[in-house]
JSON list of C-alpha atoms in Angstrom, two decimals:
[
{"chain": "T", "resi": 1, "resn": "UNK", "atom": "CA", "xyz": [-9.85, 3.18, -0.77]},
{"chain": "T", "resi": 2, "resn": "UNK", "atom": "CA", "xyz": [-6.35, 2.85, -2.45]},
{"chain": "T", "resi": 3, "resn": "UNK", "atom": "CA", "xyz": [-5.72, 4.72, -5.85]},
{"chain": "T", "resi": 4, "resn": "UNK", "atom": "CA", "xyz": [-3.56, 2.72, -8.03]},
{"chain": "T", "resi": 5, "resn": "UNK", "atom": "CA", "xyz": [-0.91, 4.69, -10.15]},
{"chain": "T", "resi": 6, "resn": "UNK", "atom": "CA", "xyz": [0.87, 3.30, -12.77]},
{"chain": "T", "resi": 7, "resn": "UNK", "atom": "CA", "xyz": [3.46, 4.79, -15.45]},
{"chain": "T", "resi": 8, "resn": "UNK", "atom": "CA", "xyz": [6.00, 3.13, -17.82]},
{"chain": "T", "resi": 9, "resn": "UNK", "atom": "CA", "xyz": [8.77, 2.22, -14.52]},
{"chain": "T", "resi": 10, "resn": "UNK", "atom": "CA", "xyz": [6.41, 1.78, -11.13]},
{"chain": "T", "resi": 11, "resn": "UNK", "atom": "CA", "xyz": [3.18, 1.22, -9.51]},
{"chain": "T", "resi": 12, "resn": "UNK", "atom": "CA", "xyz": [2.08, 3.85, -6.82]},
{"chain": "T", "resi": 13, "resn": "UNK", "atom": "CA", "xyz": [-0.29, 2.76, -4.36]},
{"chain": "T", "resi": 14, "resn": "UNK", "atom": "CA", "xyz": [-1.58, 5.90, -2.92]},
{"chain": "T", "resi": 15, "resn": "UNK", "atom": "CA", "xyz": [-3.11, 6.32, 0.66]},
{"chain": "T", "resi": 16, "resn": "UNK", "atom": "CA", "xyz": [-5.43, 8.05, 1.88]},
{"chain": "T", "resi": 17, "resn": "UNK", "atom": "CA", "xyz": [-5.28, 9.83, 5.21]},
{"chain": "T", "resi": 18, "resn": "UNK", "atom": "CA", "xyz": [-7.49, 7.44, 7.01]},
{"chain": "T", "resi": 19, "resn": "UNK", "atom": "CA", "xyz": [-5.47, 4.69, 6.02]},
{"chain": "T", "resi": 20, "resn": "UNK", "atom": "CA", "xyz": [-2.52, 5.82, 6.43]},
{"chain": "T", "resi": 21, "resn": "UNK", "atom": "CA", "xyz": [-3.26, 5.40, 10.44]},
{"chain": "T", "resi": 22, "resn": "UNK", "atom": "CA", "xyz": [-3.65, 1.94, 10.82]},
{"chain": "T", "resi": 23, "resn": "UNK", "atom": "CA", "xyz": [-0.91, 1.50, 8.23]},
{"chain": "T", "resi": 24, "resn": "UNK", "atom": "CA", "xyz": [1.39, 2.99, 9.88]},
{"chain": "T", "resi": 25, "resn": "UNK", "atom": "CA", "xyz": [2.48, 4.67, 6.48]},
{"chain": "T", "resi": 26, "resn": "UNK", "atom": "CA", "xyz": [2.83, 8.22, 5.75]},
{"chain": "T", "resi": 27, "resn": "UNK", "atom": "CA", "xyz": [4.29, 7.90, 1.90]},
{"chain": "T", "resi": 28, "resn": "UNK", "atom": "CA", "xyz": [2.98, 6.19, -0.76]},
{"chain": "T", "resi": 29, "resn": "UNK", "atom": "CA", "xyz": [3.94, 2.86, -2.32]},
{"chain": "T", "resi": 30, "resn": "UNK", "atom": "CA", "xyz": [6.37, 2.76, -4.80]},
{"chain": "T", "resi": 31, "resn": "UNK", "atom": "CA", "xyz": [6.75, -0.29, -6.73]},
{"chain": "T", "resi": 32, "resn": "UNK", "atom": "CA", "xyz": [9.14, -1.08, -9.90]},
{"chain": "T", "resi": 33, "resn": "UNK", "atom": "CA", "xyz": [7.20, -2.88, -12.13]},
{"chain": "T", "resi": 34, "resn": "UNK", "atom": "CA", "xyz": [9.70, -5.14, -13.17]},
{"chain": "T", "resi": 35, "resn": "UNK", "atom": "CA", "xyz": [9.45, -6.44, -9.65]},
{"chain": "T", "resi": 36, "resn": "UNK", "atom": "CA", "xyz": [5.72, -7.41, -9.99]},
{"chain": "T", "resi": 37, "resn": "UNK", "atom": "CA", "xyz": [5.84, -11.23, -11.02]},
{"chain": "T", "resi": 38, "resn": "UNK", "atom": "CA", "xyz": [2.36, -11.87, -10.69]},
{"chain": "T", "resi": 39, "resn": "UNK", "atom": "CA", "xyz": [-1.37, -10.36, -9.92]},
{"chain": "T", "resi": 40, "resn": "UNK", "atom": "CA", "xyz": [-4.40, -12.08, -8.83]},
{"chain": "T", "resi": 41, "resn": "UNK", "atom": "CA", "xyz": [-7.85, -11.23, -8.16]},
{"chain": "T", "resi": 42, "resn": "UNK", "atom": "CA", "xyz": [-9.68, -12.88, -5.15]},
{"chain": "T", "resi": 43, "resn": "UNK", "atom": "CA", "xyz": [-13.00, -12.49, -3.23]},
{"chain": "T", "resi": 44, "resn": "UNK", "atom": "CA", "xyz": [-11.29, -13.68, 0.15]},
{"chain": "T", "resi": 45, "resn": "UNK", "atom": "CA", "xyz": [-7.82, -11.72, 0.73]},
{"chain": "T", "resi": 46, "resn": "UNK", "atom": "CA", "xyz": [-8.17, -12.84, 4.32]},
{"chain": "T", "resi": 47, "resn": "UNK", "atom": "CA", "xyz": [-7.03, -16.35, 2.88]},
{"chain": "T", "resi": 48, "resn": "UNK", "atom": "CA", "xyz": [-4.09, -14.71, 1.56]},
{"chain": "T", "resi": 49, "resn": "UNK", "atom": "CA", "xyz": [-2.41, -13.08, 4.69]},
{"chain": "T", "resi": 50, "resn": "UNK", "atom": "CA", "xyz": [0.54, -14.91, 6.43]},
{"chain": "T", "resi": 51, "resn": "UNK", "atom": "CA", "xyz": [2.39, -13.58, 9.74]},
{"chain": "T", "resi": 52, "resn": "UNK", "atom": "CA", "xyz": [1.66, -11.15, 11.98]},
{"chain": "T", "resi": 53, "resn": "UNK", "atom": "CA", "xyz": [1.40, -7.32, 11.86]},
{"chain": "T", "resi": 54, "resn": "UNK", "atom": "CA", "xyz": [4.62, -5.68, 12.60]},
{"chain": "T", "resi": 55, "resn": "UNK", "atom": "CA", "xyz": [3.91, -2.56, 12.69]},
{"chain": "T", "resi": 56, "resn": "UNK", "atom": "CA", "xyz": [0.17, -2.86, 11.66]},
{"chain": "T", "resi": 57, "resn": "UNK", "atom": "CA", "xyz": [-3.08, -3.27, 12.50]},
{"chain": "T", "resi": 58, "resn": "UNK", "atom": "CA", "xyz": [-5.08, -6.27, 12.97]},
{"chain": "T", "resi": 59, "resn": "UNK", "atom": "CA", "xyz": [-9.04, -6.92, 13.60]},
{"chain": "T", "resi": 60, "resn": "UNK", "atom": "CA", "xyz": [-10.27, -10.06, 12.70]},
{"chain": "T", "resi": 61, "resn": "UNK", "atom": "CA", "xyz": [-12.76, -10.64, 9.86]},
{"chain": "T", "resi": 62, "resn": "UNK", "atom": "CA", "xyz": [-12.79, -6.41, 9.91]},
{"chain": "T", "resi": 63, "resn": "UNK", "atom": "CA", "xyz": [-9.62, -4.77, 8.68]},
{"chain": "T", "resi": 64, "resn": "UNK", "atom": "CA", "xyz": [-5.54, -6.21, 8.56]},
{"chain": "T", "resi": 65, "resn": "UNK", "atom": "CA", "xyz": [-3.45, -3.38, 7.30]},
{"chain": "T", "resi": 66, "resn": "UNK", "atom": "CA", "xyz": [0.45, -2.12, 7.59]},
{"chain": "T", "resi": 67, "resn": "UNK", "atom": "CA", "xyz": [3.24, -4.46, 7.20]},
{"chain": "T", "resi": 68, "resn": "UNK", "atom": "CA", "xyz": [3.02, -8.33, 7.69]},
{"chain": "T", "resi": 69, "resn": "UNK", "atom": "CA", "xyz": [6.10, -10.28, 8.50]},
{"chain": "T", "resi": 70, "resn": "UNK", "atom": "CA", "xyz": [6.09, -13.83, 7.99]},
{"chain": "T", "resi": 71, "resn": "UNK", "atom": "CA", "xyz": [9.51, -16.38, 8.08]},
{"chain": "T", "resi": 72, "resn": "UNK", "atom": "CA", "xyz": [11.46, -14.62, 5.96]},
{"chain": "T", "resi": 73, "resn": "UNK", "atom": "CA", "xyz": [8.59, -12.57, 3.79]},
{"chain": "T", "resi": 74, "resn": "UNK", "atom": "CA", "xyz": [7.35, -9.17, 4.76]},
{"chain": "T", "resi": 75, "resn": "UNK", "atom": "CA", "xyz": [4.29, -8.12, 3.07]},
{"chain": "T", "resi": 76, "resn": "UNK", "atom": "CA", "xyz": [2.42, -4.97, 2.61]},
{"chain": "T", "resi": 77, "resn": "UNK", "atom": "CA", "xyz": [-1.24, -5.22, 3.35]},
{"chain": "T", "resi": 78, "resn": "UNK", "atom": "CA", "xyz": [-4.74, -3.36, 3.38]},
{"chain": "T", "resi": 79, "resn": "UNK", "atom": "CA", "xyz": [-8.08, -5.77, 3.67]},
{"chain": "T", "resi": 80, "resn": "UNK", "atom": "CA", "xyz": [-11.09, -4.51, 4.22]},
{"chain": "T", "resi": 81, "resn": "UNK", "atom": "CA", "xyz": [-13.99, -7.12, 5.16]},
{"chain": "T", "resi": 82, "resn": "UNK", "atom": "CA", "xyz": [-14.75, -9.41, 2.59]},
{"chain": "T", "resi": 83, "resn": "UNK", "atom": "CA", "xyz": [-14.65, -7.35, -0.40]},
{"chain": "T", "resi": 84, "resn": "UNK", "atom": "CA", "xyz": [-12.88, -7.92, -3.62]},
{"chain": "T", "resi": 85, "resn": "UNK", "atom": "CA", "xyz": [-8.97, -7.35, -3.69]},
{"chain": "T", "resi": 86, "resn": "UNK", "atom": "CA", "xyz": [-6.02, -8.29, -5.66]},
{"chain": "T", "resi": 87, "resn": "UNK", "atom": "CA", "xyz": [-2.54, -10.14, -4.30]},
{"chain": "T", "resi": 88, "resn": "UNK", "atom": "CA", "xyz": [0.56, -8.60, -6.17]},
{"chain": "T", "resi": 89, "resn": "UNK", "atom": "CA", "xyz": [3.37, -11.03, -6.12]},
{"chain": "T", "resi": 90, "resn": "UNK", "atom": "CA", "xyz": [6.82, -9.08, -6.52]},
{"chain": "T", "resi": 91, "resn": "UNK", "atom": "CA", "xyz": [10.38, -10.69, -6.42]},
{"chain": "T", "resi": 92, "resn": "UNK", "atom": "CA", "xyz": [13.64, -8.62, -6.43]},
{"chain": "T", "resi": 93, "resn": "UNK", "atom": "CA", "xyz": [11.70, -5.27, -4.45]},
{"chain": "T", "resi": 94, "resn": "UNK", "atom": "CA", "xyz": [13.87, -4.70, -1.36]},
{"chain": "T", "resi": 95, "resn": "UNK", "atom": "CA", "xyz": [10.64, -4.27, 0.91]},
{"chain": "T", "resi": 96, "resn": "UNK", "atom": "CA", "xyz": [8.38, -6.34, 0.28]},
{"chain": "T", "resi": 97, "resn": "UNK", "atom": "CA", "xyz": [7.32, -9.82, -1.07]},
{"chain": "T", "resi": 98, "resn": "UNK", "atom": "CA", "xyz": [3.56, -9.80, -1.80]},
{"chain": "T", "resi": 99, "resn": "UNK", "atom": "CA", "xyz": [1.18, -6.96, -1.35]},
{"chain": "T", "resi": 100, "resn": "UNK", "atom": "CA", "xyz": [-2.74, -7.40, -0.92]},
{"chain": "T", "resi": 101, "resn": "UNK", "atom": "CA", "xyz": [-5.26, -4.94, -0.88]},
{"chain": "T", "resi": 102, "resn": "UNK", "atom": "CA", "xyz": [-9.13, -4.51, -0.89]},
{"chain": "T", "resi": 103, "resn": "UNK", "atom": "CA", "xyz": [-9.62, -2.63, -4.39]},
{"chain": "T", "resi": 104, "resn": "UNK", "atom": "CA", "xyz": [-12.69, -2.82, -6.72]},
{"chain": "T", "resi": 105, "resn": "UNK", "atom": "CA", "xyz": [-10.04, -1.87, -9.56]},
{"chain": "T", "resi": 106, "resn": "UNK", "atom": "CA", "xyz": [-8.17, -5.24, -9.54]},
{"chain": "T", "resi": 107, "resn": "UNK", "atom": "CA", "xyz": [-9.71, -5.93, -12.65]},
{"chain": "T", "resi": 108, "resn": "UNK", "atom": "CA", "xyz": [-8.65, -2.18, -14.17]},
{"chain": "T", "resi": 109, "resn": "UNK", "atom": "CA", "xyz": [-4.94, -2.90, -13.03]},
{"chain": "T", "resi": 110, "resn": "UNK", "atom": "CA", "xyz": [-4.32, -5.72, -14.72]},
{"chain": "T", "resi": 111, "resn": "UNK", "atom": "CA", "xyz": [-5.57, -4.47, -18.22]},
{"chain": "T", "resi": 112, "resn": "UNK", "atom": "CA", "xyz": [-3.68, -1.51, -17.29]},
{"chain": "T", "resi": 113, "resn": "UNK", "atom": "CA", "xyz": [-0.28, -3.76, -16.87]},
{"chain": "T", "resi": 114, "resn": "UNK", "atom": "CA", "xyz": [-0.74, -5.24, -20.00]},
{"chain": "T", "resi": 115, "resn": "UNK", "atom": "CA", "xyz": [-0.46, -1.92, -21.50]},
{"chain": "T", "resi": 116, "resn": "UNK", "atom": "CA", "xyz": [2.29, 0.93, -22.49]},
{"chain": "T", "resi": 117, "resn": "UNK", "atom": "CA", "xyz": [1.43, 4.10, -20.58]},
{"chain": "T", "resi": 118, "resn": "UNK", "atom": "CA", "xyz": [2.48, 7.11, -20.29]},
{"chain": "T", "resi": 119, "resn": "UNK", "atom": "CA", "xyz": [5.65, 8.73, -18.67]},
{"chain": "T", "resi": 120, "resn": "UNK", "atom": "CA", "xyz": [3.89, 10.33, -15.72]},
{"chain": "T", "resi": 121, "resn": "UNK", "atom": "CA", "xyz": [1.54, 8.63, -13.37]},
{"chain": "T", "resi": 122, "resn": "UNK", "atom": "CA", "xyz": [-2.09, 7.83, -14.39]},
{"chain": "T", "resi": 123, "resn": "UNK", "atom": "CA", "xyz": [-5.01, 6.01, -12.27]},
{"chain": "T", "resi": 124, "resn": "UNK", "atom": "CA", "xyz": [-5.16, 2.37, -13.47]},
{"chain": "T", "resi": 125, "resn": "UNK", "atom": "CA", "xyz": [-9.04, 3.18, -13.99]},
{"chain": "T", "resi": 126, "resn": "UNK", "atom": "CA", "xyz": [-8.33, 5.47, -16.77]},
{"chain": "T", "resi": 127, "resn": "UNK", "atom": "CA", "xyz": [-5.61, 3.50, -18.52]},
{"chain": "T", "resi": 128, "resn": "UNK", "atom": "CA", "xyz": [-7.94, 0.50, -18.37]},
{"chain": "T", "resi": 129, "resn": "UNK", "atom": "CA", "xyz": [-10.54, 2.68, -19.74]},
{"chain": "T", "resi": 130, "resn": "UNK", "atom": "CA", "xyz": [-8.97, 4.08, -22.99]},
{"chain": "T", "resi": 131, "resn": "UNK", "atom": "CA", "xyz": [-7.83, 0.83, -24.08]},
{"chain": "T", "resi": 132, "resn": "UNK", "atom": "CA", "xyz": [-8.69, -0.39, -27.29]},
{"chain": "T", "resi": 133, "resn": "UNK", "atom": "CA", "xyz": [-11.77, -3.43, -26.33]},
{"chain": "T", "resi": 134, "resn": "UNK", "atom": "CA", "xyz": [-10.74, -6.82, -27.90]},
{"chain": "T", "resi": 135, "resn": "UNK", "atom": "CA", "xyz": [-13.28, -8.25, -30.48]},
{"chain": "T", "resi": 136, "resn": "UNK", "atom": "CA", "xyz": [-13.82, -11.50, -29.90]},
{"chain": "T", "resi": 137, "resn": "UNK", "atom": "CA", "xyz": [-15.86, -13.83, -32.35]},
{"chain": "T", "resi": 138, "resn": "UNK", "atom": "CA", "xyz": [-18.23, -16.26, -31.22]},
{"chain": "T", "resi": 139, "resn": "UNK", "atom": "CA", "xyz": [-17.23, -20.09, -32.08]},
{"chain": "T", "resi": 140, "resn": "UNK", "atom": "CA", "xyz": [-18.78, -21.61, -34.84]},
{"chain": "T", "resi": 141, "resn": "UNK", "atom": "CA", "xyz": [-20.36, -24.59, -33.94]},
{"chain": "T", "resi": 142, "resn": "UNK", "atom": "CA", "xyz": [-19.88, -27.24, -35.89]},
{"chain": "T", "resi": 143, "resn": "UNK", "atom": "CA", "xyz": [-23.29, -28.75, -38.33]},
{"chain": "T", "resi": 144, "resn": "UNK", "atom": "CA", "xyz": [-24.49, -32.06, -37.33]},
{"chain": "T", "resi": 145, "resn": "UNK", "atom": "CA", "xyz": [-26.28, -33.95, -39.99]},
{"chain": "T", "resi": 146, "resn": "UNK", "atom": "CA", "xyz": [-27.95, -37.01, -38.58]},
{"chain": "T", "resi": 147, "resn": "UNK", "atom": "CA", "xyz": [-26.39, -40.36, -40.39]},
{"chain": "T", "resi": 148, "resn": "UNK", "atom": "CA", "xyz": [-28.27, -42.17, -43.53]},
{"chain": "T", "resi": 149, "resn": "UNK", "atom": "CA", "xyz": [-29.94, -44.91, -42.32]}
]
């Protein structure tokens, strides 16, 4: 599975060895932050892909992973199955348009976004983690007194 860097300037996706096969990718992600535009969490990344591996890997319904290139977009992408992933949108990054990959720390990254973090790398896990937990107060509901008759 992934790991998810993030400091004050990028997001790092980091590989792992077995991944990094049907990739095609020996270094690690390196995204600007000010490129990401957008994240979204979704139970169904397969819905999400556009194009055609170049170079990747595809198996249907199993695993699409490496580079996708579409008219004009080129994304970065690593599903696995049906499991839970998250679709980064990015504008301005000179690789890539949209990356999407199977994660069960979707959630964690985009807490960790929200946040200022440190100058070196940390995993979006332990960011998320250390935050501060918003209190939230339950609504009041209002009285209802039944009418004189």
């Amino acid at each position: 599975m992934v790991t998810l860097l993030l400091d004050q300037t990028r997001l790092e996706v980091v590989l792992s060895p077995i991944e990094r096969v049907p990739t095609f990718r020996r270094e690690p992600l390196r995204i600007e932050r000010d490129h990401i535009t957008k994240v979204q969490l979704t139970q169904d990344a397969w819905t999400w892909l556009r194009g055609v591996p170049g170079p990747g890997t595809h198996i249907p319904g199993v695993l699409a992973a490496g580079t996708w290139k579409a008219a004009e977009t080129t994304d970065f992408v690593l599903i696995r199955r049906r499991r839970p992933s998250v679709v980064i949108d990015l504008e301005g990054d000179p690789q890539f348009q949209r990356l999407i990959l199977t994660t069960r720390h979707g959630t964690a990254l985009t807490q960790a976004l929200r946040l200022e973090v440190s100058d070196h790398p940390e995993d979006v896990v332990d960011i998320a983690s250390t935050a501060p937990v918003p209190v939230v107060r339950p609504r009041q509901r209002p009285v209802i007194r039944p009418r004189p008759a």
